[in-house]
Coordinates of C-alpha atoms and ligand atoms in Angstrom, one line a residue:
M1296 CA -23.0 -7.6 16.3
S1297 CA -23.4 -7.3 12.5
K1298 CA -26.5 -5.2 12.5
K1299 CA -25.4 -2.5 14.8
N1300 CA -22.7 0.1 14.3
L1301 CA -19.2 -1.2 14.8
T1302 CA -16.4 0.8 16.2
I1303 CA -13.0 -0.7 15.2
L1304 CA -9.6 0.2 16.5
A1305 CA -6.8 -0.8 14.1
I1306 CA -3.1 -1.2 14.5
E1307 CA -0.5 -1.1 11.7
T1308 CA 3.2 -1.8 12.3
S1309 CA 4.3 -3.9 9.3
C1310 CA 7.2 -1.6 8.3
D1311 CA 8.3 1.9 9.4
D1312 CA 5.0 3.6 10.1
T1313 CA 3.3 3.2 13.5
G1314 CA -0.4 3.7 12.7
I1315 CA -3.5 3.5 14.8
S1316 CA -7.0 4.4 13.6
I1317 CA -10.5 4.3 15.0
I1318 CA -13.3 4.1 12.5
K1319 CA -17.1 3.8 12.9
C1320 CA -18.8 1.4 10.5
K1321 CA -22.5 1.5 9.8
P1322 CA -23.4 -1.8 8.2
K1323 CA -25.3 -1.8 5.0
S1324 CA -29.1 -2.1 5.0
E1325 CA -31.5 -2.7 2.2
K1326 CA -31.5 1.0 1.5
R1327 CA -27.9 1.9 1.7
K1328 CA -24.3 0.6 1.5
A1329 CA -21.9 0.4 4.4
V1330 CA -20.8 3.8 5.6
F1331 CA -17.5 4.5 7.2
E1332 CA -16.5 7.4 9.4
I1333 CA -12.9 7.9 10.3
L1334 CA -12.8 9.1 13.9
S1335 CA -9.0 9.2 14.0
N1336 CA -6.1 8.1 11.9
I1337 CA -2.7 8.7 13.5
V1338 CA 0.5 7.8 11.7
S1339 CA 3.9 8.3 13.4
S1340 CA 6.5 8.0 10.7
Q1341 CA 10.0 6.8 11.4
V1342 CA 11.4 8.3 8.1
K1343 CA 13.8 10.6 9.9
I1344 CA 15.4 7.8 11.8
H1345 CA 15.8 5.5 8.8
A1346 CA 16.8 8.2 6.4
Q1347 CA 20.4 8.2 7.7
Y1348 CA 20.7 4.6 6.7
G1349 CA 18.9 5.0 3.4
G1350 CA 16.5 2.1 4.2
V1351 CA 14.5 0.5 7.0
Y1352 CA 16.3 -1.5 9.7
P1353 CA 13.8 -4.1 11.1
L1354 CA 15.1 -4.2 14.7
L1355 CA 15.4 -0.4 14.9
A1356 CA 11.9 -0.1 13.5
K1357 CA 10.6 -2.6 16.0
R1358 CA 12.1 -0.6 18.9
E1359 CA 10.5 2.6 17.5
H1360 CA 7.1 0.9 17.3
Q1361 CA 7.4 -0.2 20.9
K1362 CA 8.2 3.4 21.9
N1363 CA 5.5 5.0 19.7
L1364 CA 2.5 2.6 20.1
P1365 CA 1.3 3.9 23.6
T1366 CA 1.6 7.6 22.5
V1367 CA -0.1 6.9 19.1
L1368 CA -2.9 5.0 20.9
K1369 CA -3.5 7.9 23.3
K1370 CA -3.7 10.4 20.5
A1371 CA -6.0 8.2 18.4
L1372 CA -8.4 7.7 21.4
K1373 CA -8.4 11.3 22.3
Q1374 CA -9.0 12.5 18.7
A1375 CA -11.8 10.0 18.4
G1376 CA -13.5 11.2 21.6
S1377 CA -12.7 7.9 23.5
P1378 CA -15.6 5.9 22.0
K1379 CA -16.5 2.4 23.1
I1380 CA -14.5 0.0 20.9
D1381 CA -16.1 -3.2 19.6
L1382 CA -13.2 -4.9 17.8
I1383 CA -9.4 -4.7 17.3
A1384 CA -7.9 -5.2 13.9
V1385 CA -4.1 -5.7 13.5
T1386 CA -1.8 -6.3 10.6
Q1387 CA -0.7 -10.0 10.6
G1388 CA 1.5 -9.8 7.5
P1389 CA 3.2 -9.6 5.1
G1390 CA 5.9 -7.3 6.5
L1391 CA 9.0 -7.2 8.7
E1392 CA 8.5 -9.9 11.3
P1393 CA 9.8 -8.1 14.4
C1394 CA 7.6 -5.1 13.6
L1395 CA 4.5 -7.2 13.0
W1396 CA 5.0 -9.0 16.4
Q1397 CA 5.2 -5.6 18.1
G1398 CA 1.8 -4.6 16.8
I1399 CA 0.3 -8.0 17.4
N1400 CA 1.5 -8.2 21.0
F1401 CA 0.2 -4.7 21.6
A1402 CA -3.2 -5.7 20.2
K1403 CA -3.3 -8.7 22.4
E1404 CA -2.6 -6.7 25.6
L1405 CA -5.4 -4.3 24.6
A1406 CA -7.8 -7.1 23.7
V1407 CA -7.3 -8.7 27.2
K1408 CA -7.7 -5.3 28.9
L1409 CA -10.9 -4.4 27.0
D1410 CA -12.1 -7.9 26.6
L1411 CA -12.4 -7.6 22.8
P1412 CA -12.0 -9.9 19.8
I1413 CA -9.0 -9.5 17.4
V1414 CA -9.2 -9.7 13.6
P1415 CA -5.8 -10.4 11.9
I1416 CA -5.4 -8.5 8.7
N1417 CA -3.5 -9.0 5.4
H1418 CA -1.6 -5.8 4.7
I1419 CA -2.0 -6.2 0.9
E1420 CA -5.7 -6.6 1.2
A1421 CA -5.8 -3.5 3.3
H1422 CA -4.0 -1.5 0.6
I1423 CA -6.7 -2.6 -1.8
L1424 CA -9.6 -1.8 0.6
A1425 CA -8.1 1.6 1.3
N1426 CA -10.2 2.6 -1.8
W1427 CA -13.3 1.8 0.1
L1428 CA -12.5 4.6 2.6
D1429 CA -13.3 7.0 -0.2
K1430 CA -16.9 8.5 -0.1
K1431 CA -17.2 7.9 -3.8
Q1432 CA -17.3 4.1 -3.1
E1433 CA -20.6 4.5 -1.3
T1434 CA -22.3 5.4 -4.6
R1435 CA -20.9 2.5 -6.6
N1436 CA -22.3 -1.0 -6.4
K1437 CA -20.2 -4.2 -6.6
K1438 CA -21.6 -5.0 -10.1
Q1439 CA -20.1 -1.8 -11.5
I1440 CA -16.7 -2.6 -10.0
F1441 CA -16.0 -6.3 -10.4
P1442 CA -14.3 -8.2 -11.9
A1443 CA -11.3 -5.9 -11.4
I1444 CA -7.5 -6.0 -11.6
A1445 CA -5.8 -4.7 -8.5
L1446 CA -2.2 -3.4 -8.7
I1447 CA -0.5 -3.1 -5.3
V1448 CA 2.9 -1.2 -5.4
S1449 CA 4.7 -0.5 -2.2
G1450 CA 8.1 -0.6 -0.7
G1451 CA 7.9 -4.3 -0.1
H1452 CA 5.5 -5.5 -2.8
T1453 CA 4.5 -5.3 -6.4
Q1454 CA 1.5 -7.6 -7.2
L1455 CA -1.1 -7.8 -9.9
I1456 CA -4.3 -9.4 -8.6
L1457 CA -7.5 -10.5 -10.3
M1458 CA -10.5 -9.8 -8.1
K1459 CA -13.8 -11.3 -8.9
D1460 CA -15.4 -9.7 -5.8
L1461 CA -14.4 -8.2 -2.5
G1462 CA -12.4 -10.9 -0.7
K1463 CA -11.8 -13.0 -3.8
Y1464 CA -8.3 -12.8 -5.0
K1465 CA -6.0 -14.5 -7.5
I1466 CA -2.4 -13.3 -7.7
L1467 CA -1.5 -13.1 -11.5
G1468 CA 2.0 -11.9 -11.1
E1469 CA 4.5 -10.2 -8.7
T1470 CA 8.0 -9.0 -8.5
R1471 CA 10.8 -11.5 -8.8
D1472 CA 13.3 -9.3 -7.0
D1473 CA 12.9 -5.6 -5.9
A1474 CA 9.5 -4.0 -5.4
A1475 CA 8.7 -0.8 -7.4
G1476 CA 8.9 1.3 -4.3
E1477 CA 12.2 -0.3 -3.4
C1478 CA 13.5 0.6 -6.8
F1479 CA 12.5 4.2 -6.2
D1480 CA 14.3 4.1 -2.8
K1481 CA 17.5 2.5 -4.1
T1482 CA 17.9 4.6 -7.2
A1483 CA 17.2 7.8 -5.2
R1484 CA 20.1 6.7 -2.9
V1485 CA 22.4 6.3 -5.9
L1486 CA 21.5 9.8 -7.0
G1487 CA 22.1 11.2 -3.5
L1488 CA 18.5 12.0 -2.9
G1489 CA 16.7 11.5 0.4
Y1490 CA 14.7 8.6 1.8
P1491 CA 12.0 7.6 1.1
G1492 CA 13.1 7.7 -2.6
G1493 CA 9.6 7.8 -4.2
P1494 CA 8.7 11.3 -3.2
A1495 CA 12.3 12.6 -3.8
I1496 CA 12.4 11.2 -7.3
E1497 CA 8.9 12.6 -8.0
A1498 CA 10.0 16.0 -6.9
E1499 CA 13.1 16.0 -9.1
A1500 CA 11.2 14.5 -12.0
S1501 CA 8.7 17.3 -11.9
K1502 CA 11.4 19.9 -12.4
S1503 CA 12.8 18.1 -15.5
D1504 CA 12.1 19.5 -18.9
R1505 CA 12.5 15.9 -19.9
D1506 CA 14.7 15.7 -22.9
S1507 CA 14.1 11.9 -22.6
S1508 CA 16.3 11.0 -25.5
S1509 CA 19.4 11.9 -23.4
I1510 CA 18.9 9.0 -20.9
S1511 CA 17.3 5.7 -21.9
L1512 CA 16.7 3.1 -19.2
P1513 CA 15.4 -0.5 -19.7
R1514 CA 11.7 -1.4 -19.0
P1515 CA 12.4 -4.8 -17.4
M1516 CA 10.2 -7.7 -18.4
I1517 CA 7.7 -5.4 -20.1
Y1518 CA 7.1 -7.7 -23.1
H1519 CA 7.4 -11.0 -21.2
K1520 CA 4.3 -13.2 -21.5
N1521 CA 3.7 -13.5 -17.8
Y1522 CA 2.5 -10.8 -15.3
D1523 CA 5.7 -10.9 -13.2
F1524 CA 7.9 -7.9 -12.6
S1525 CA 11.6 -7.3 -12.0
F1526 CA 13.1 -4.0 -11.0
S1527 CA 16.6 -4.8 -9.8
G1528 CA 18.0 -4.5 -13.4
L1529 CA 16.7 -1.0 -13.6
K1530 CA 18.4 -0.1 -10.4
T1531 CA 21.7 -1.6 -11.8
A1532 CA 21.3 0.4 -15.0
V1533 CA 20.9 3.6 -13.1
L1534 CA 24.0 2.8 -11.0
Y1535 CA 26.2 2.2 -14.0
H1536 CA 24.9 5.2 -15.9
Y1537 CA 25.6 7.4 -12.9
K1538 CA 29.1 5.9 -12.2
N1539 CA 30.1 6.5 -15.8
Q1540 CA 29.4 10.3 -15.7
P1541 CA 32.1 12.9 -15.1
E1542 CA 31.8 14.4 -11.6
K1543 CA 30.5 17.7 -13.0
I1544 CA 27.6 16.0 -14.8
K1545 CA 26.7 13.8 -11.8
K1546 CA 26.4 16.9 -9.6
S1547 CA 24.4 18.9 -12.2
S1548 CA 20.7 19.4 -11.4
K1549 CA 19.8 18.8 -15.1
Y1550 CA 21.3 15.3 -15.0
I1551 CA 19.6 14.4 -11.7
Q1552 CA 16.2 15.8 -12.9
T1553 CA 16.4 14.0 -16.2
M1554 CA 17.5 10.8 -14.6
A1555 CA 14.7 11.0 -12.0
A1556 CA 12.1 11.6 -14.8
E1557 CA 13.4 8.6 -16.7
I1558 CA 13.4 6.3 -13.7
Q1559 CA 9.9 7.3 -12.8
Q1560 CA 8.7 6.8 -16.4
A1561 CA 10.4 3.4 -16.8
I1562 CA 8.6 2.2 -13.7
I1563 CA 5.3 3.7 -14.8
D1564 CA 5.6 2.2 -18.3
V1565 CA 6.1 -1.3 -16.9
L1566 CA 3.3 -1.0 -14.4
I1567 CA 0.8 0.4 -16.9
F1568 CA 1.6 -2.0 -19.7
K1569 CA 1.2 -5.1 -17.5
T1570 CA -1.9 -3.9 -15.7
I1571 CA -3.7 -2.9 -19.0
K1572 CA -2.7 -6.2 -20.6
A1573 CA -4.2 -8.1 -17.6
A1574 CA -7.3 -5.9 -17.7
K1575 CA -7.9 -6.7 -21.3
E1576 CA -7.2 -10.4 -21.0
H1577 CA -9.6 -10.8 -18.0
K1578 CA -12.2 -8.3 -19.5
V1579 CA -12.5 -6.4 -16.2
K1580 CA -14.6 -3.4 -15.4
S1581 CA -12.1 -1.6 -13.1
I1582 CA -8.5 -1.1 -12.2
I1583 CA -7.9 -0.8 -8.5
L1584 CA -4.6 0.8 -7.3
G1585 CA -3.0 0.7 -3.9
G1586 CA 0.2 1.1 -1.9
G1587 CA 2.7 3.8 -1.3
V1588 CA 3.9 4.2 -4.9
I1589 CA 0.3 5.2 -5.9
A1590 CA 1.0 8.5 -4.1
N1591 CA 2.9 9.4 -7.2
N1592 CA 0.9 12.0 -9.1
E1593 CA 2.4 11.4 -12.5
L1594 CA 1.7 7.6 -12.2
K1595 CA -2.0 8.3 -11.2
K1596 CA -2.4 10.8 -14.1
Q1597 CA -1.1 8.3 -16.7
F1598 CA -3.2 5.5 -15.3
K1599 CA -6.3 7.7 -15.4
A1600 CA -5.7 8.5 -19.1
Q1601 CA -5.3 4.8 -20.0
A1602 CA -8.3 3.8 -18.0
S1603 CA -10.5 6.4 -19.5
K1604 CA -9.4 5.4 -23.0
L1605 CA -10.5 1.9 -22.3
K1606 CA -13.7 3.1 -20.5
L1607 CA -12.6 1.3 -17.2
N1608 CA -13.3 2.6 -13.7
L1609 CA -10.1 3.7 -11.9
L1610 CA -10.0 3.4 -8.1
A1611 CA -7.0 5.1 -6.5
P1612 CA -6.9 6.1 -2.8
P1613 CA -6.2 9.7 -1.9
R1614 CA -2.5 10.2 -1.1
K1615 CA -2.8 9.8 2.7
F1616 CA -4.4 6.4 2.3
C1617 CA -1.8 5.2 -0.2
T1618 CA 1.1 4.9 2.2
D1619 CA 0.7 2.8 5.3
N1620 CA -2.0 3.8 7.8
G1621 CA -4.3 2.3 10.4
A1622 CA -7.6 3.3 8.6
M1623 CA -7.0 0.8 5.8
I1624 CA -6.5 -1.9 8.4
A1625 CA -9.7 -0.9 10.2
I1626 CA -11.9 -1.0 7.1
T1627 CA -10.4 -4.4 6.2
G1628 CA -11.2 -5.5 9.7
Y1629 CA -14.8 -4.6 9.1
Y1630 CA -15.1 -6.7 6.0
N1631 CA -13.2 -9.7 7.5
W1632 CA -15.4 -9.6 10.6
L1633 CA -18.5 -9.8 8.6
K1634 CA -17.2 -12.9 6.8
R1635 CA -16.2 -14.7 9.9
K1636 CA -18.4 -17.6 11.0
K1637 CA -17.0 -18.2 14.5
R1638 CA -16.6 -14.9 16.3
K1639 CA -14.3 -16.1 19.1
K1640 CA -14.1 -13.7 22.0
N1641 CA -10.4 -12.8 22.2
N1642 CA -8.6 -14.8 19.5
L1643 CA -5.3 -14.4 21.3
N1644 CA -3.5 -17.0 19.2
V1645 CA -2.9 -14.6 16.3
E1646 CA 0.7 -15.0 15.0
A1647 CA 2.8 -12.7 12.7
N1648 CA 3.4 -14.1 9.2
A1649 CA 6.1 -12.1 7.4
N1650 CA 5.2 -13.9 4.1
L1651 CA 1.4 -14.0 4.4
R1652 CA -0.3 -14.5 0.9
L1653 CA -3.6 -13.3 -0.3
K1654 CA -6.1 -16.1 -0.9
Ligands
LIG1741 O1 2.8 1.2 1.2 P1 4.0 1.8 1.8 O2 3.8 3.0 2.7 O3 4.8 0.8 2.7 C1 5.0 -0.5 2.4 O4 4.0 -1.3 2.6 O5 6.1 -0.8 1.8 O6 5.0 2.2 0.6 C2 6.2 2.8 0.8 C3 6.9 3.0 -0.5 C4 8.3 3.5 -0.5 O7 9.2 2.7 -1.2 C5 8.2 4.9 -1.1 O8 9.4 5.3 -1.7 C6 7.1 4.8 -2.0 O9 6.2 4.0 -1.3 N1 6.4 6.1 -2.3 C7 6.4 6.6 -3.5 C8 5.8 7.9 -3.4 N2 5.5 8.1 -2.0 C9 5.9 6.9 -1.4 N3 6.9 6.2 -4.7 C10 6.7 7.0 -5.8 N4 6.2 8.2 -5.7 C11 5.7 8.7 -4.5 N5 5.2 10.0 -4.5
LIG1742 ZN1 2.2 -0.9 2.7

């Protein structure tokens, strides 16, 4: 199967987005690299449902996935022109266990019905490989990219990973408490901004004239020797600062905008400092970014400036491939399928693993 075109249908349900994508993969030949064509990439967001609680409720999210999956599948197939599918990829973990099971069971039903194999996917690896959906990747060869440092920042994860090659990962550090995206979400909630907090904080921060001296938040663990992160102290600092303001100040747009800009900058400072330190220590050629927080334009701009100063490649997916989507699962399915030695027909024993680690 490796020499012919592969059409992959991928399912993502690890958190609060129901995503199904169909992509066509033309394997690499002597003359060219692998080429990917996205035939459809449907994401049904549950943001409105979870917004009223200020966060994601796993059992509610699971129910929504159950409701959404058949409709999302229909749309994805229709938009793709109902092609013949060769392979099903599905997120195995990490993520919210009830949500993962919903996607996996749906994949199994489909696999039986269409008599297709299933490839289980690590969600973090998929956030990294989302960069390979970009056409620019087709012009770069592996020698130009690796070794690399990957930084994955999402609602559930903050991880710094050394990559010697595609599929070769070593976790250098990760968050000890809240993820960076979670910190955006929780501090936005303190400030009375909407859910998800990242885009809300970014919007307020962009309006700020940023008299940064007026609010000064901690940059947790920035100078620690290791590559771990901690963002819960930042959230607490925001909470106390806010609580100590008179009502009139709390409600002023200037306070909210300045605070949003300082929260955003504190998170960016820590992420950039640790990533650059790891890049220098491991003498890498590239920095690879991924995850929902990378949708933040200010963060991307500052990473770009740092990478160009050090003459490093910077890979960052376009906004729509930063947050959870099926296309990133599909492309990861392609690379994992090629690596597989035994291509079992159905592989119906795939199980959800909420704490799945990159290896
Ligand atoms: O990768 P993702 O879609 O889901 C998980 O795997 O968790 O990431 C969602 C996270 C949320 O915490 C959200 O607030 C954050 O990404 N996010 C952002 C932005 N857009 C989404 N954070 C900062 N700035 C943004 N523009
Ligand atoms: Zn994610």
